[in-house]
Amino acid sequence: MKHFISLTIIALLFILIGGQSVFAQKNDERPSWTYGYHHDCTNSYIDVVSYSGRDLNECKQKAALIVIERRNLASGATSNIKIEDGNISVSGDNALVVKARIIDEYTEYLPNGDYMVYLLVQTAKNPSYDYEQVRVTRDYKFSPRVFVPGMAQIHKGSTGKGVAFIAGEVVMIGGIVVGELMHKSFASKAVATHNTADKKRYVNNANICLTVRNVAIAGAAAVYVWNVIDGIAAKGRKHVMIGDANLNIAPYATFDGGGLALNINF
């Protein structure tokens, strides 16, 4: 009985840890910026434009035209839009000079058969200005959220994985509490009874509950450590980073050091 309960808890631990990998694979790949993004930099601003239609290339051209329309403060100018290597160029008589580039794009296929094209565009406030460094990445800066089970994963867009870590920690902590309470209860009964058979049974049950508590403690520690490592190292949903300042903290195994180490790059 004791070994069965211990193996059950260990199996539950691996199911919960394995389940977070499944949730991670099912994570929505749509970039977070497609739900709405605007950032005003010193030399430029970053915005999202979108357009839907039957023809994919036309959708991109129409979406790019929205960028020009937002910058065209004068009326009556006829412009031709061209996208080449991510750069948006404008030509035409009396066309407004616009310096813009596509940082990232995402295409969604709608149920009605249309395409929905999203463009993340950086537009210079003046054509002579240089662009600020902008990139779309799945990497995230280190955050204290990694020390709270599931919070770093949810912050990175892996909600299912985060819930799995929270559930795993709750189950293990529940096992600790229940195991400890039942251990004390059976231990008290063993002291109170004078029946040899009952005393032996209570002591045996108390030992089983003690084992359950100890296994749950080990499980809670394993889930927590796994959560911290995953929260630091795992990729997240694509998001926008502005500027070149970056802090990368990555765990790695070291054999001569006898444990886990952290590699910090600025």
mmCIF file of C-alpha atoms in Angstrom:
data_model
loop_
_atom_site.group_PDB
_atom_site.id
_atom_site.type_symbol
_atom_site.label_atom_id
_atom_site.label_comp_id
_atom_site.label_asym_id
_atom_site.label_seq_id
_atom_site.Cartn_x
_atom_site.Cartn_y
_atom_site.Cartn_z
ATOM 1 C CA MET A 1 0.000 0.000 0.000
ATOM 2 C CA LYS A 2 2.798 2.400 0.940
ATOM 3 C CA HIS A 3 4.676 1.798 -2.298
ATOM 4 C CA PHE A 4 1.484 2.110 -4.353
ATOM 5 C CA ILE A 5 0.710 5.581 -2.956
ATOM 6 C CA SER A 6 4.290 6.730 -3.456
ATOM 7 C CA LEU A 7 4.365 5.506 -7.063
ATOM 8 C CA THR A 8 0.988 7.157 -7.702
ATOM 9 C CA ILE A 9 2.274 10.552 -6.547
ATOM 10 C CA ILE A 10 5.484 10.180 -8.558
ATOM 11 C CA ALA A 11 3.459 9.225 -11.648
ATOM 12 C CA LEU A 12 1.208 12.245 -11.096
ATOM 13 C CA LEU A 13 4.283 14.460 -10.894
ATOM 14 C CA PHE A 14 5.608 13.249 -14.249
ATOM 15 C CA ILE A 15 2.168 13.548 -15.846
ATOM 16 C CA LEU A 16 1.929 17.171 -14.726
ATOM 17 C CA ILE A 17 5.452 17.984 -15.884
ATOM 18 C CA GLY A 18 4.913 16.156 -19.176
ATOM 19 C CA GLY A 19 1.573 17.883 -19.614
ATOM 20 C CA GLN A 20 3.172 21.308 -19.588
ATOM 21 C CA SER A 21 5.183 20.298 -22.677
ATOM 22 C CA VAL A 22 1.975 19.347 -24.476
ATOM 23 C CA PHE A 23 0.418 22.681 -23.534
ATOM 24 C CA ALA A 24 3.541 24.439 -24.787
ATOM 25 C CA GLN A 25 3.220 22.781 -28.205
ATOM 26 C CA LYS A 26 -0.405 23.917 -28.423
ATOM 27 C CA ASN A 27 0.478 27.505 -27.546
ATOM 28 C CA ASP A 28 -1.037 30.049 -29.896
ATOM 29 C CA GLU A 29 1.633 31.073 -32.416
ATOM 30 C CA ARG A 30 -0.080 34.327 -33.355
ATOM 31 C CA PRO A 31 2.226 37.209 -32.301
ATOM 32 C CA SER A 32 0.921 39.337 -29.467
ATOM 33 C CA TRP A 33 1.475 42.558 -31.451
ATOM 34 C CA THR A 34 -1.326 41.594 -33.889
ATOM 35 C CA TYR A 35 -3.858 42.271 -31.137
ATOM 36 C CA GLY A 36 -2.847 45.931 -31.123
ATOM 37 C CA TYR A 37 0.494 47.687 -30.664
ATOM 38 C CA HIS A 38 1.750 51.265 -30.758
ATOM 39 C CA HIS A 39 5.055 52.678 -29.536
ATOM 40 C CA ASP A 40 6.318 56.217 -29.991
ATOM 41 C CA CYS A 41 10.132 56.318 -30.229
ATOM 42 C CA THR A 42 12.399 59.369 -30.522
ATOM 43 C CA ASN A 43 12.949 59.118 -34.298
ATOM 44 C CA SER A 44 10.069 56.898 -35.323
ATOM 45 C CA TYR A 45 6.886 55.251 -34.236
ATOM 46 C CA ILE A 46 5.852 51.619 -34.469
ATOM 47 C CA ASP A 47 2.313 50.696 -35.332
ATOM 48 C CA VAL A 48 0.169 47.851 -36.674
ATOM 49 C CA VAL A 49 -1.826 47.985 -39.892
ATOM 50 C CA SER A 50 -4.060 45.266 -41.286
ATOM 51 C CA TYR A 51 -6.148 44.555 -44.349
ATOM 52 C CA SER A 52 -8.306 41.651 -45.498
ATOM 53 C CA GLY A 53 -9.172 40.423 -48.971
ATOM 54 C CA ARG A 54 -9.020 37.564 -51.449
ATOM 55 C CA ASP A 55 -5.593 38.348 -52.889
ATOM 56 C CA LEU A 56 -2.655 38.041 -50.486
ATOM 57 C CA ASN A 57 -0.316 40.431 -52.327
ATOM 58 C CA GLU A 58 -3.045 43.034 -52.683
ATOM 59 C CA CYS A 59 -3.722 42.802 -48.945
ATOM 60 C CA LYS A 60 -0.068 43.605 -48.227
ATOM 61 C CA GLN A 61 -0.142 46.558 -50.619
ATOM 62 C CA LYS A 62 -3.378 47.902 -49.130
ATOM 63 C CA ALA A 63 -2.040 47.494 -45.606
ATOM 64 C CA ALA A 64 1.115 49.390 -46.582
ATOM 65 C CA LEU A 65 -1.038 52.131 -48.125
ATOM 66 C CA ILE A 66 -2.634 52.693 -44.720
ATOM 67 C CA VAL A 67 0.825 53.607 -43.389
ATOM 68 C CA ILE A 68 1.190 56.258 -46.100
ATOM 69 C CA GLU A 69 -2.307 57.597 -45.541
ATOM 70 C CA ARG A 70 -1.547 58.091 -41.871
ATOM 71 C CA ARG A 71 1.511 60.160 -42.778
ATOM 72 C CA ASN A 72 -0.063 62.057 -45.664
ATOM 73 C CA LEU A 73 -1.141 65.315 -44.076
ATOM 74 C CA ALA A 74 -1.806 66.978 -47.439
ATOM 75 C CA SER A 75 -4.673 66.034 -49.721
ATOM 76 C CA GLY A 76 -4.788 65.275 -53.432
ATOM 77 C CA ALA A 77 -1.459 63.450 -53.716
ATOM 78 C CA THR A 78 -1.480 60.261 -55.795
ATOM 79 C CA SER A 79 0.984 57.648 -54.555
ATOM 80 C CA ASN A 80 2.132 54.252 -55.737
ATOM 81 C CA ILE A 81 3.180 51.850 -53.022
ATOM 82 C CA LYS A 82 5.958 49.292 -53.454
ATOM 83 C CA ILE A 83 7.233 46.762 -50.906
ATOM 84 C CA GLU A 84 10.731 45.403 -51.506
ATOM 85 C CA ASP A 85 12.876 43.560 -48.928
ATOM 86 C CA GLY A 86 10.667 44.827 -46.149
ATOM 87 C CA ASN A 87 11.036 48.494 -47.125
ATOM 88 C CA ILE A 88 7.996 50.526 -48.150
ATOM 89 C CA SER A 89 8.661 53.039 -50.950
ATOM 90 C CA VAL A 90 6.349 55.688 -52.380
ATOM 91 C CA SER A 91 6.363 57.139 -55.880
ATOM 92 C CA GLY A 92 4.099 59.458 -57.818
ATOM 93 C CA ASP A 93 3.530 63.137 -58.578
ATOM 94 C CA ASN A 94 3.698 65.284 -55.434
ATOM 95 C CA ALA A 95 3.906 62.109 -53.380
ATOM 96 C CA LEU A 96 4.667 62.465 -49.710
ATOM 97 C CA VAL A 97 8.187 61.250 -48.877
ATOM 98 C CA VAL A 98 7.770 58.491 -46.321
ATOM 99 C CA LYS A 99 10.485 56.337 -44.789
ATOM 100 C CA ALA A 100 9.022 53.118 -43.413
ATOM 101 C CA ARG A 101 9.893 49.465 -43.076
ATOM 102 C CA ILE A 102 8.114 46.251 -42.148
ATOM 103 C CA ILE A 103 9.420 44.746 -38.895
ATOM 104 C CA ASP A 104 7.233 41.652 -38.938
ATOM 105 C CA GLU A 105 4.139 40.324 -40.676
ATOM 106 C CA TYR A 106 1.479 37.749 -39.938
ATOM 107 C CA THR A 107 -1.146 36.287 -42.260
ATOM 108 C CA GLU A 108 -4.370 34.725 -41.024
ATOM 109 C CA TYR A 109 -6.700 32.658 -43.197
ATOM 110 C CA LEU A 110 -10.307 33.619 -42.392
ATOM 111 C CA PRO A 111 -13.266 31.193 -42.439
ATOM 112 C CA ASN A 112 -14.859 33.038 -45.381
ATOM 113 C CA GLY A 113 -11.790 32.360 -47.550
ATOM 114 C CA ASP A 114 -10.228 35.826 -47.215
ATOM 115 C CA TYR A 115 -6.724 36.607 -46.026
ATOM 116 C CA MET A 116 -6.121 38.944 -43.097
ATOM 117 C CA VAL A 117 -2.643 40.472 -43.285
ATOM 118 C CA TYR A 118 -1.080 42.185 -40.277
ATOM 119 C CA LEU A 119 2.030 44.346 -40.724
ATOM 120 C CA LEU A 120 4.161 45.670 -37.869
ATOM 121 C CA VAL A 121 5.608 48.832 -39.400
ATOM 122 C CA GLN A 122 8.247 51.283 -38.203
ATOM 123 C CA THR A 123 7.823 54.742 -39.729
ATOM 124 C CA ALA A 124 10.442 57.482 -39.424
ATOM 125 C CA LYS A 125 9.109 60.820 -38.191
ATOM 126 C CA ASN A 126 11.393 62.435 -40.752
ATOM 127 C CA PRO A 127 12.934 60.680 -43.793
ATOM 128 C CA SER A 128 16.388 61.847 -42.664
ATOM 129 C CA TYR A 129 16.101 60.175 -39.259
ATOM 130 C CA ASP A 130 17.670 56.800 -38.523
ATOM 131 C CA TYR A 131 15.544 53.957 -37.271
ATOM 132 C CA GLU A 132 15.775 52.802 -33.678
ATOM 133 C CA GLN A 133 16.696 49.150 -33.304
ATOM 134 C CA VAL A 134 13.534 47.054 -33.210
ATOM 135 C CA ARG A 135 13.152 43.291 -33.392
ATOM 136 C CA VAL A 136 10.458 40.696 -32.906
ATOM 137 C CA THR A 137 11.668 37.797 -30.791
ATOM 138 C CA ARG A 138 10.570 34.844 -28.691
ATOM 139 C CA ASP A 139 13.219 35.627 -26.066
ATOM 140 C CA TYR A 140 12.229 37.424 -22.878
ATOM 141 C CA LYS A 141 14.292 39.333 -20.364
ATOM 142 C CA PHE A 142 14.742 37.851 -16.919
ATOM 143 C CA SER A 143 11.815 38.555 -14.617
ATOM 144 C CA PRO A 144 11.171 37.804 -10.914
ATOM 145 C CA ARG A 145 7.998 36.088 -12.148
ATOM 146 C CA VAL A 146 10.065 32.896 -12.533
ATOM 147 C CA PHE A 147 9.971 32.472 -8.746
ATOM 148 C CA VAL A 148 6.156 32.264 -8.701
ATOM 149 C CA PRO A 149 4.930 28.964 -10.206
ATOM 150 C CA GLY A 150 3.343 29.445 -13.622
ATOM 151 C CA MET A 151 3.609 33.244 -13.749
ATOM 152 C CA ALA A 152 6.605 33.434 -16.124
ATOM 153 C CA GLN A 153 4.978 30.943 -18.491
ATOM 154 C CA ILE A 154 1.689 32.883 -18.524
ATOM 155 C CA HIS A 155 3.622 36.134 -19.106
ATOM 156 C CA LYS A 156 5.310 34.547 -22.139
ATOM 157 C CA GLY A 157 1.952 33.524 -23.606
ATOM 158 C CA SER A 158 2.102 29.825 -22.589
ATOM 159 C CA THR A 159 -1.046 29.924 -20.476
ATOM 160 C CA GLY A 160 -1.654 26.165 -20.541
ATOM 161 C CA LYS A 161 1.883 25.444 -19.401
ATOM 162 C CA GLY A 162 1.599 28.006 -16.618
ATOM 163 C CA VAL A 163 -1.660 26.475 -15.382
ATOM 164 C CA ALA A 164 0.008 23.034 -15.404
ATOM 165 C CA PHE A 165 2.806 24.293 -13.143
ATOM 166 C CA ILE A 166 0.327 25.979 -10.798
ATOM 167 C CA ALA A 167 -1.805 22.824 -10.632
ATOM 168 C CA GLY A 168 1.251 20.644 -10.028
ATOM 169 C CA GLU A 169 2.420 22.807 -7.135
ATOM 170 C CA VAL A 170 -1.079 22.933 -5.628
ATOM 171 C CA VAL A 171 -1.426 19.131 -5.829
ATOM 172 C CA MET A 172 1.951 18.567 -4.175
ATOM 173 C CA ILE A 173 1.316 21.100 -1.414
ATOM 174 C CA GLY A 174 -2.087 19.492 -0.852
ATOM 175 C CA GLY A 175 -0.347 16.121 -0.547
ATOM 176 C CA ILE A 176 2.023 17.569 2.060
ATOM 177 C CA VAL A 177 -0.819 18.997 4.160
ATOM 178 C CA VAL A 178 -3.051 15.911 3.943
ATOM 179 C CA GLY A 179 -0.163 13.525 4.566
ATOM 180 C CA GLU A 180 0.969 15.458 7.638
ATOM 181 C CA LEU A 181 -2.543 15.737 9.103
ATOM 182 C CA MET A 182 -3.299 12.048 8.603
ATOM 183 C CA HIS A 183 0.111 11.083 10.001
ATOM 184 C CA LYS A 184 -0.606 13.016 13.204
ATOM 185 C CA SER A 185 -4.109 11.556 13.418
ATOM 186 C CA PHE A 186 -2.969 7.927 13.154
ATOM 187 C CA ALA A 187 -0.028 8.587 15.482
ATOM 188 C CA SER A 188 -2.441 9.972 18.112
ATOM 189 C CA LYS A 189 -4.716 6.966 17.754
ATOM 190 C CA ALA A 190 -1.753 4.609 18.135
ATOM 191 C CA VAL A 191 -0.797 6.272 21.426
ATOM 192 C CA ALA A 192 -4.375 6.325 22.721
ATOM 193 C CA THR A 193 -5.292 2.668 22.075
ATOM 194 C CA HIS A 194 -4.243 -0.327 24.202
ATOM 195 C CA ASN A 195 -5.244 -2.877 21.585
ATOM 196 C CA THR A 196 -2.075 -4.383 20.093
ATOM 197 C CA ALA A 197 -3.635 -5.108 16.682
ATOM 198 C CA ASP A 198 -5.137 -1.619 16.405
ATOM 199 C CA LYS A 199 -1.907 -0.003 17.567
ATOM 200 C CA LYS A 200 0.053 -1.900 14.876
ATOM 201 C CA ARG A 201 -2.464 -0.871 12.213
ATOM 202 C CA TYR A 202 -2.412 2.792 13.266
ATOM 203 C CA VAL A 203 1.395 2.879 13.302
ATOM 204 C CA ASN A 204 1.522 1.297 9.835
ATOM 205 C CA ASN A 205 -0.983 3.835 8.480
ATOM 206 C CA ALA A 206 0.934 6.682 10.118
ATOM 207 C CA ASN A 207 4.120 5.536 8.392
ATOM 208 C CA ILE A 208 2.307 5.386 5.039
ATOM 209 C CA CYS A 209 1.015 8.941 5.497
ATOM 210 C CA LEU A 210 4.515 10.062 6.469
ATOM 211 C CA THR A 211 5.837 8.569 3.222
ATOM 212 C CA VAL A 212 3.095 10.347 1.275
ATOM 213 C CA ARG A 213 4.085 13.632 2.898
ATOM 214 C CA ASN A 214 7.781 13.151 2.146
ATOM 215 C CA VAL A 215 7.141 12.184 -1.488
ATOM 216 C CA ALA A 216 4.860 15.222 -1.874
ATOM 217 C CA ILE A 217 7.608 17.467 -0.449
ATOM 218 C CA ALA A 218 10.066 16.090 -3.001
ATOM 219 C CA GLY A 219 7.456 16.513 -5.745
ATOM 220 C CA ALA A 220 6.745 20.129 -4.779
ATOM 221 C CA ALA A 221 10.474 20.897 -4.849
ATOM 222 C CA ALA A 222 10.880 19.207 -8.252
ATOM 223 C CA VAL A 223 7.942 21.110 -9.766
ATOM 224 C CA TYR A 224 9.246 24.398 -8.363
ATOM 225 C CA VAL A 225 12.792 23.896 -9.686
ATOM 226 C CA TRP A 226 11.428 22.829 -13.075
ATOM 227 C CA ASN A 227 9.205 25.928 -13.095
ATOM 228 C CA VAL A 228 12.165 28.255 -12.438
ATOM 229 C CA ILE A 229 14.352 26.655 -15.131
ATOM 230 C CA ASP A 230 11.525 26.660 -17.677
ATOM 231 C CA GLY A 231 10.563 30.231 -16.788
ATOM 232 C CA ILE A 232 14.119 31.391 -17.508
ATOM 233 C CA ALA A 233 15.039 29.288 -20.537
ATOM 234 C CA ALA A 234 11.824 28.579 -22.460
ATOM 235 C CA LYS A 235 10.842 30.608 -25.518
ATOM 236 C CA GLY A 236 7.577 32.512 -25.471
ATOM 237 C CA ARG A 237 5.143 34.024 -27.910
ATOM 238 C CA LYS A 238 6.663 36.523 -30.355
ATOM 239 C CA HIS A 239 6.785 40.055 -28.991
ATOM 240 C CA VAL A 240 8.433 43.389 -29.811
ATOM 241 C CA MET A 241 11.727 44.506 -28.266
ATOM 242 C CA ILE A 242 13.051 48.031 -28.781
ATOM 243 C CA GLY A 243 16.715 48.954 -28.292
ATOM 244 C CA ASP A 244 19.820 46.794 -28.021
ATOM 245 C CA ALA A 245 19.969 46.471 -24.234
ATOM 246 C CA ASN A 246 19.379 42.870 -23.332
ATOM 247 C CA LEU A 247 19.988 40.521 -20.441
ATOM 248 C CA ASN A 248 20.089 36.816 -21.147
ATOM 249 C CA ILE A 249 20.113 34.342 -18.273
ATOM 250 C CA ALA A 250 20.334 30.720 -19.335
ATOM 251 C CA PRO A 251 20.777 27.628 -17.128
ATOM 252 C CA TYR A 252 23.280 24.984 -18.120
ATOM 253 C CA ALA A 253 24.661 21.779 -16.614
ATOM 254 C CA THR A 254 28.206 21.782 -15.331
ATOM 255 C CA PHE A 255 29.849 18.469 -14.548
ATOM 256 C CA ASP A 256 32.954 19.745 -12.793
ATOM 257 C CA GLY A 257 30.886 22.146 -10.710
ATOM 258 C CA GLY A 258 28.593 19.380 -9.527
ATOM 259 C CA GLY A 259 25.257 21.009 -10.285
ATOM 260 C CA LEU A 260 23.287 23.671 -12.144
ATOM 261 C CA ALA A 261 24.809 27.021 -13.136
ATOM 262 C CA LEU A 262 23.484 30.211 -14.695
ATOM 263 C CA ASN A 263 25.108 31.931 -17.653
ATOM 264 C CA ILE A 264 24.495 35.706 -17.709
ATOM 265 C CA ASN A 265 25.160 37.762 -20.848
ATOM 266 C CA PHE A 266 24.709 41.538 -21.106
#
